[in-house]
PDB file of C-alpha atoms and ligand atoms in Angstrom:
ATOM      1  CA  MET A   1       1.889  60.997  34.024  1.00  0.00           C
ATOM      2  CA  LYS A   2      -1.575  59.782  34.829  1.00  0.00           C
ATOM      3  CA  THR A   3      -3.122  61.144  31.621  1.00  0.00           C
ATOM      4  CA  LYS A   4      -0.203  59.791  29.576  1.00  0.00           C
ATOM      5  CA  PHE A   5      -0.822  56.296  30.913  1.00  0.00           C
ATOM      6  CA  GLY A   6      -4.512  56.716  30.221  1.00  0.00           C
ATOM      7  CA  LYS A   7      -3.834  57.694  26.631  1.00  0.00           C
ATOM      8  CA  SER A   8      -1.511  54.818  25.853  1.00  0.00           C
ATOM      9  CA  ALA A   9      -3.839  52.350  27.516  1.00  0.00           C
ATOM     10  CA  LEU A  10      -6.595  53.682  25.319  1.00  0.00           C
ATOM     11  CA  ALA A  11      -4.344  53.379  22.259  1.00  0.00           C
ATOM     12  CA  ILE A  12      -3.494  49.785  23.094  1.00  0.00           C
ATOM     13  CA  LEU A  13      -7.133  49.033  23.705  1.00  0.00           C
ATOM     14  CA  SER A  14      -8.196  50.444  20.367  1.00  0.00           C
ATOM     15  CA  VAL A  15      -5.484  48.490  18.564  1.00  0.00           C
ATOM     16  CA  LEU A  16      -6.761  45.339  20.266  1.00  0.00           C
ATOM     17  CA  MET A  17     -10.337  46.157  19.348  1.00  0.00           C
ATOM     18  CA  VAL A  18      -9.457  46.757  15.714  1.00  0.00           C
ATOM     19  CA  GLY A  19      -7.508  43.488  15.688  1.00  0.00           C
ATOM     20  CA  LEU A  20     -10.432  41.633  17.162  1.00  0.00           C
ATOM     21  CA  VAL A  21     -12.854  43.055  14.639  1.00  0.00           C
ATOM     22  CA  LEU A  22     -10.481  42.141  11.778  1.00  0.00           C
ATOM     23  CA  VAL A  23     -10.096  38.582  13.059  1.00  0.00           C
ATOM     24  CA  ALA A  24     -13.835  38.222  13.514  1.00  0.00           C
ATOM     25  CA  PHE A  25     -14.686  39.435  10.042  1.00  0.00           C
ATOM     26  CA  THR A  26     -11.869  37.915   8.019  1.00  0.00           C
ATOM     27  CA  PRO A  27     -13.282  34.606   6.836  1.00  0.00           C
ATOM     28  CA  ASP A  28      -9.903  32.983   6.209  1.00  0.00           C
ATOM     29  CA  GLN A  29     -11.052  29.671   7.590  1.00  0.00           C
ATOM     30  CA  GLN A  30     -13.478  27.379   5.848  1.00  0.00           C
ATOM     31  CA  LYS A  31     -16.182  26.222   8.190  1.00  0.00           C
ATOM     32  CA  PRO A  32     -15.841  22.470   8.774  1.00  0.00           C
ATOM     33  CA  TRP A  33     -17.157  20.538   5.803  1.00  0.00           C
ATOM     34  CA  GLU A  34     -18.572  17.154   6.749  1.00  0.00           C
ATOM     35  CA  VAL A  35     -18.103  14.666   3.948  1.00  0.00           C
ATOM     36  CA  PRO A  36     -20.202  11.481   4.265  1.00  0.00           C
ATOM     37  CA  ALA A  37     -18.133   8.341   4.917  1.00  0.00           C
ATOM     38  CA  LYS A  38     -19.134   6.644   1.673  1.00  0.00           C
ATOM     39  CA  TYR A  39     -17.610   9.553  -0.251  1.00  0.00           C
ATOM     40  CA  LYS A  40     -14.643  10.031   2.014  1.00  0.00           C
ATOM     41  CA  SER A  41     -13.312   6.551   1.314  1.00  0.00           C
ATOM     42  CA  MET A  42     -13.884   6.834  -2.445  1.00  0.00           C
ATOM     43  CA  LYS A  43     -10.806   6.254  -4.611  1.00  0.00           C
ATOM     44  CA  ASN A  44     -10.118   8.076  -7.843  1.00  0.00           C
ATOM     45  CA  PRO A  45     -10.629   5.384 -10.529  1.00  0.00           C
ATOM     46  CA  LEU A  46      -9.076   7.549 -13.264  1.00  0.00           C
ATOM     47  CA  LYS A  47      -5.291   7.432 -13.342  1.00  0.00           C
ATOM     48  CA  ALA A  48      -4.002  10.856 -14.331  1.00  0.00           C
ATOM     49  CA  THR A  49      -2.819  11.001 -17.949  1.00  0.00           C
ATOM     50  CA  THR A  50      -1.892  13.934 -20.177  1.00  0.00           C
ATOM     51  CA  ALA A  51      -5.140  13.347 -22.071  1.00  0.00           C
ATOM     52  CA  ASN A  52      -7.539  13.331 -19.120  1.00  0.00           C
ATOM     53  CA  ILE A  53      -5.745  16.254 -17.468  1.00  0.00           C
ATOM     54  CA  ALA A  54      -6.326  18.186 -20.711  1.00  0.00           C
ATOM     55  CA  THR A  55     -10.036  17.242 -20.619  1.00  0.00           C
ATOM     56  CA  GLY A  56     -10.148  18.273 -16.970  1.00  0.00           C
ATOM     57  CA  LYS A  57      -8.584  21.617 -17.813  1.00  0.00           C
ATOM     58  CA  THR A  58     -11.161  22.370 -20.512  1.00  0.00           C
ATOM     59  CA  LEU A  59     -14.025  21.515 -18.157  1.00  0.00           C
ATOM     60  CA  TYR A  60     -12.473  23.386 -15.233  1.00  0.00           C
ATOM     61  CA  ASN A  61     -12.056  26.502 -17.353  1.00  0.00           C
ATOM     62  CA  LYS A  62     -15.663  26.267 -18.463  1.00  0.00           C
ATOM     63  CA  PHE A  63     -17.325  25.524 -15.112  1.00  0.00           C
ATOM     64  CA  CYS A  64     -14.985  26.353 -12.257  1.00  0.00           C
ATOM     65  CA  LYS A  65     -12.558  29.099 -13.235  1.00  0.00           C
ATOM     66  CA  SER A  66     -15.063  31.934 -12.802  1.00  0.00           C
ATOM     67  CA  CYS A  67     -14.859  31.435  -9.025  1.00  0.00           C
ATOM     68  CA  HIS A  68     -11.725  29.370  -8.428  1.00  0.00           C
ATOM     69  CA  GLY A  69      -9.463  31.332 -10.785  1.00  0.00           C
ATOM     70  CA  THR A  70      -7.138  30.201 -13.557  1.00  0.00           C
ATOM     71  CA  LYS A  71      -4.636  28.677 -11.140  1.00  0.00           C
ATOM     72  CA  GLY A  72      -7.100  27.550  -8.485  1.00  0.00           C
ATOM     73  CA  LYS A  73      -6.222  30.309  -6.034  1.00  0.00           C
ATOM     74  CA  GLY A  74      -9.870  31.173  -5.422  1.00  0.00           C
ATOM     75  CA  ASP A  75      -9.501  34.524  -7.158  1.00  0.00           C
ATOM     76  CA  GLY A  76     -11.877  34.178 -10.099  1.00  0.00           C
ATOM     77  CA  PRO A  77     -13.967  37.244 -11.001  1.00  0.00           C
ATOM     78  CA  LYS A  78     -17.096  35.784  -9.364  1.00  0.00           C
ATOM     79  CA  ALA A  79     -15.315  35.013  -6.094  1.00  0.00           C
ATOM     80  CA  MET A  80     -15.435  38.678  -5.040  1.00  0.00           C
ATOM     81  CA  ASN A  81     -19.216  38.606  -4.769  1.00  0.00           C
ATOM     82  CA  LEU A  82     -19.315  35.542  -2.533  1.00  0.00           C
ATOM     83  CA  ASP A  83     -19.484  35.444   1.246  1.00  0.00           C
ATOM     84  CA  SER A  84     -17.598  32.151   1.479  1.00  0.00           C
ATOM     85  CA  LYS A  85     -13.849  32.125   1.437  1.00  0.00           C
ATOM     86  CA  ILE A  86     -12.447  29.800  -1.232  1.00  0.00           C
ATOM     87  CA  ARG A  87      -9.284  28.036  -0.166  1.00  0.00           C
ATOM     88  CA  SER A  88      -6.546  27.692  -2.769  1.00  0.00           C
ATOM     89  CA  LEU A  89      -6.654  24.382  -4.627  1.00  0.00           C
ATOM     90  CA  ALA A  90      -2.864  24.591  -4.694  1.00  0.00           C
ATOM     91  CA  SER A  91      -2.647  24.627  -0.888  1.00  0.00           C
ATOM     92  CA  ALA A  92      -1.372  21.721   1.188  1.00  0.00           C
ATOM     93  CA  ASP A  93      -4.646  21.784   3.141  1.00  0.00           C
ATOM     94  CA  TYR A  94      -6.598  21.161  -0.026  1.00  0.00           C
ATOM     95  CA  LYS A  95      -4.219  18.536  -1.377  1.00  0.00           C
ATOM     96  CA  LYS A  96      -4.022  16.422   1.773  1.00  0.00           C
ATOM     97  CA  GLN A  97      -7.717  15.526   1.527  1.00  0.00           C
ATOM     98  CA  THR A  98      -8.853  12.115   0.226  1.00  0.00           C
ATOM     99  CA  ASP A  99      -9.917  11.665  -3.406  1.00  0.00           C
ATOM    100  CA  GLY A 100     -13.476  11.261  -2.190  1.00  0.00           C
ATOM    101  CA  GLU A 101     -13.452  14.472  -0.164  1.00  0.00           C
ATOM    102  CA  LYS A 102     -12.246  16.378  -3.204  1.00  0.00           C
ATOM    103  CA  TYR A 103     -14.881  14.664  -5.318  1.00  0.00           C
ATOM    104  CA  TYR A 104     -17.710  15.373  -2.891  1.00  0.00           C
ATOM    105  CA  LYS A 105     -16.848  19.032  -2.516  1.00  0.00           C
ATOM    106  CA  SER A 106     -16.430  19.437  -6.281  1.00  0.00           C
ATOM    107  CA  PHE A 107     -19.666  17.848  -7.427  1.00  0.00           C
ATOM    108  CA  ILE A 108     -22.087  17.722  -4.520  1.00  0.00           C
ATOM    109  CA  GLY A 109     -21.032  21.088  -3.139  1.00  0.00           C
ATOM    110  CA  ARG A 110     -22.739  23.119  -0.416  1.00  0.00           C
ATOM    111  CA  ASP A 111     -24.004  26.688  -0.018  1.00  0.00           C
ATOM    112  CA  GLU A 112     -22.186  28.883  -2.541  1.00  0.00           C
ATOM    113  CA  MET A 113     -20.267  25.970  -4.018  1.00  0.00           C
ATOM    114  CA  PRO A 114     -22.734  24.757  -6.656  1.00  0.00           C
ATOM    115  CA  ASN A 115     -23.745  21.144  -7.249  1.00  0.00           C
ATOM    116  CA  PHE A 116     -22.391  19.980 -10.611  1.00  0.00           C
ATOM    117  CA  THR A 117     -23.885  16.486 -10.890  1.00  0.00           C
ATOM    118  CA  LYS A 118     -26.345  17.682 -13.556  1.00  0.00           C
ATOM    119  CA  LYS A 119     -23.997  19.928 -15.544  1.00  0.00           C
ATOM    120  CA  ILE A 120     -21.122  17.425 -15.444  1.00  0.00           C
ATOM    121  CA  PRO A 121     -22.816  14.007 -15.079  1.00  0.00           C
ATOM    122  CA  ASP A 122     -20.042  11.894 -16.614  1.00  0.00           C
ATOM    123  CA  LYS A 123     -17.863  10.194 -13.974  1.00  0.00           C
ATOM    124  CA  GLU A 124     -14.793  10.265 -16.183  1.00  0.00           C
ATOM    125  CA  ASP A 125     -15.226  13.986 -16.792  1.00  0.00           C
ATOM    126  CA  GLN A 126     -15.624  14.536 -13.062  1.00  0.00           C
ATOM    127  CA  TRP A 127     -12.452  12.678 -12.142  1.00  0.00           C
ATOM    128  CA  ALA A 128     -10.599  14.354 -15.015  1.00  0.00           C
ATOM    129  CA  ILE A 129     -11.343  17.682 -13.311  1.00  0.00           C
ATOM    130  CA  VAL A 130     -10.095  16.316  -9.985  1.00  0.00           C
ATOM    131  CA  ASN A 131      -6.903  15.199 -11.781  1.00  0.00           C
ATOM    132  CA  TYR A 132      -6.469  18.613 -13.365  1.00  0.00           C
ATOM    133  CA  MET A 133      -6.898  20.376 -10.011  1.00  0.00           C
ATOM    134  CA  GLU A 134      -4.066  18.235  -8.616  1.00  0.00           C
ATOM    135  CA  THR A 135      -1.700  19.964 -11.055  1.00  0.00           C
ATOM    136  CA  PHE A 136      -2.139  23.389  -9.400  1.00  0.00           C
ATOM    137  CA  LYS A 137       0.921  24.599  -7.557  1.00  0.00           C
TER     138      LYS A 137
HETATM  139  C1  HEC B 201     -20.120  30.194  -8.089  1.00  0.00           C
HETATM  140  C2  HEC B 201     -18.756  30.027  -7.690  1.00  0.00           C
HETATM  141  C3  HEC B 201     -18.142  28.642  -7.796  1.00  0.00           C
HETATM  142  C4  HEC B 201     -18.024  27.842  -8.902  1.00  0.00           C
HETATM  143  C5  HEC B 201     -18.524  28.132 -10.303  1.00  0.00           C
HETATM  144  C6  HEC B 201     -17.305  26.672  -8.465  1.00  0.00           C
HETATM  145  N1  HEC B 201     -16.999  26.761  -7.153  1.00  0.00           N
HETATM  146 FE1  HEC B 201     -15.992  25.377  -6.041  1.00  0.00          FE
HETATM  147  N2  HEC B 201     -16.222  26.517  -4.399  1.00  0.00           N
HETATM  148  C7  HEC B 201     -16.884  27.720  -4.346  1.00  0.00           C
HETATM  149  C8  HEC B 201     -16.939  28.191  -2.980  1.00  0.00           C
HETATM  150  C9  HEC B 201     -17.582  29.464  -2.502  1.00  0.00           C
HETATM  151  C10 HEC B 201     -16.249  27.216  -2.197  1.00  0.00           C
HETATM  152  C11 HEC B 201     -16.066  27.228  -0.669  1.00  0.00           C
HETATM  153  C12 HEC B 201     -17.356  26.673  -0.130  1.00  0.00           C
HETATM  154  C13 HEC B 201     -17.420  26.535   1.371  1.00  0.00           C
HETATM  155  O1  HEC B 201     -16.378  26.457   2.034  1.00  0.00           O
HETATM  156  O2  HEC B 201     -18.542  26.471   1.875  1.00  0.00           O
HETATM  157  C14 HEC B 201     -15.818  26.188  -3.115  1.00  0.00           C
HETATM  158  C15 HEC B 201     -15.137  25.072  -2.725  1.00  0.00           C
HETATM  159  C16 HEC B 201     -14.683  24.087  -3.590  1.00  0.00           C
HETATM  160  C17 HEC B 201     -13.871  22.958  -3.201  1.00  0.00           C
HETATM  161  C18 HEC B 201     -13.358  22.668  -1.804  1.00  0.00           C
HETATM  162  C19 HEC B 201     -11.950  23.202  -1.706  1.00  0.00           C
HETATM  163  C20 HEC B 201     -11.267  22.922  -0.382  1.00  0.00           C
HETATM  164  O3  HEC B 201     -10.637  23.826   0.114  1.00  0.00           O
HETATM  165  O4  HEC B 201     -11.345  21.808   0.124  1.00  0.00           O
HETATM  166  C21 HEC B 201     -13.631  22.239  -4.339  1.00  0.00           C
HETATM  167  C22 HEC B 201     -12.808  20.985  -4.458  1.00  0.00           C
HETATM  168  C23 HEC B 201     -14.311  22.906  -5.423  1.00  0.00           C
HETATM  169  N3  HEC B 201     -14.940  24.030  -4.933  1.00  0.00           N
HETATM  170  C24 HEC B 201     -14.316  22.467  -6.721  1.00  0.00           C
HETATM  171  C25 HEC B 201     -15.008  23.098  -7.751  1.00  0.00           C
HETATM  172  C26 HEC B 201     -15.101  22.550  -9.093  1.00  0.00           C
HETATM  173  C27 HEC B 201     -14.462  21.279  -9.552  1.00  0.00           C
HETATM  174  C28 HEC B 201     -15.856  23.432  -9.810  1.00  0.00           C
HETATM  175  C29 HEC B 201     -16.281  23.324 -11.245  1.00  0.00           C
HETATM  176  C30 HEC B 201     -16.843  22.061 -11.682  1.00  0.00           C
HETATM  177  C31 HEC B 201     -16.235  24.524  -8.920  1.00  0.00           C
HETATM  178  N4  HEC B 201     -15.706  24.277  -7.682  1.00  0.00           N
HETATM  179  C32 HEC B 201     -16.987  25.614  -9.294  1.00  0.00           C
HETATM  180  C33 HEC B 201     -17.423  28.408  -5.406  1.00  0.00           C
HETATM  181  C34 HEC B 201     -17.505  27.947  -6.690  1.00  0.00           C
END
């Protein structure tokens, strides 16, 4: 009886340990991303149209798809080699952010999310990409 209890306690303990290790090493949460106030309150000046969404799609496929994936799920071929977890651009958590937060993250970036202000300097192009990303579901 005593050894039996000891064994199951050990089993439970190892399950807990494995769980803990998995939780600790599964980066399924983005670390908090502070967006400066002047960006946060920014409004998208480009009303979404079929034309600018098409422009956004072309640019997204050229510059963003390799990491973010065709449908924005964060499953592009380059994503596998990154340490940072990329949240789905189709998720409610992504969508509920302000225009300016989406803009800041997309073009200023941080760490493994590159800065795109030099590669995509045109404001209309930038907002066209933001508009295209809104279509992910
Ligand atoms: C080299 C890979 C890579 C490329 C290319 C890339 N991204 Fe990212 N992106 C990331 C990573 C990694 C993160 C998560 C960064 C973090 O949380 O620190 C991210 C995060 C984001 C976020 C924040 C999403 C959220 O959950 O709030 C947006 C928006 C974004 N990227 C837009 C873009 C756009 C637009 C492009 C193309 C112009 C692009 N990214 C190209 C790697 C990439």
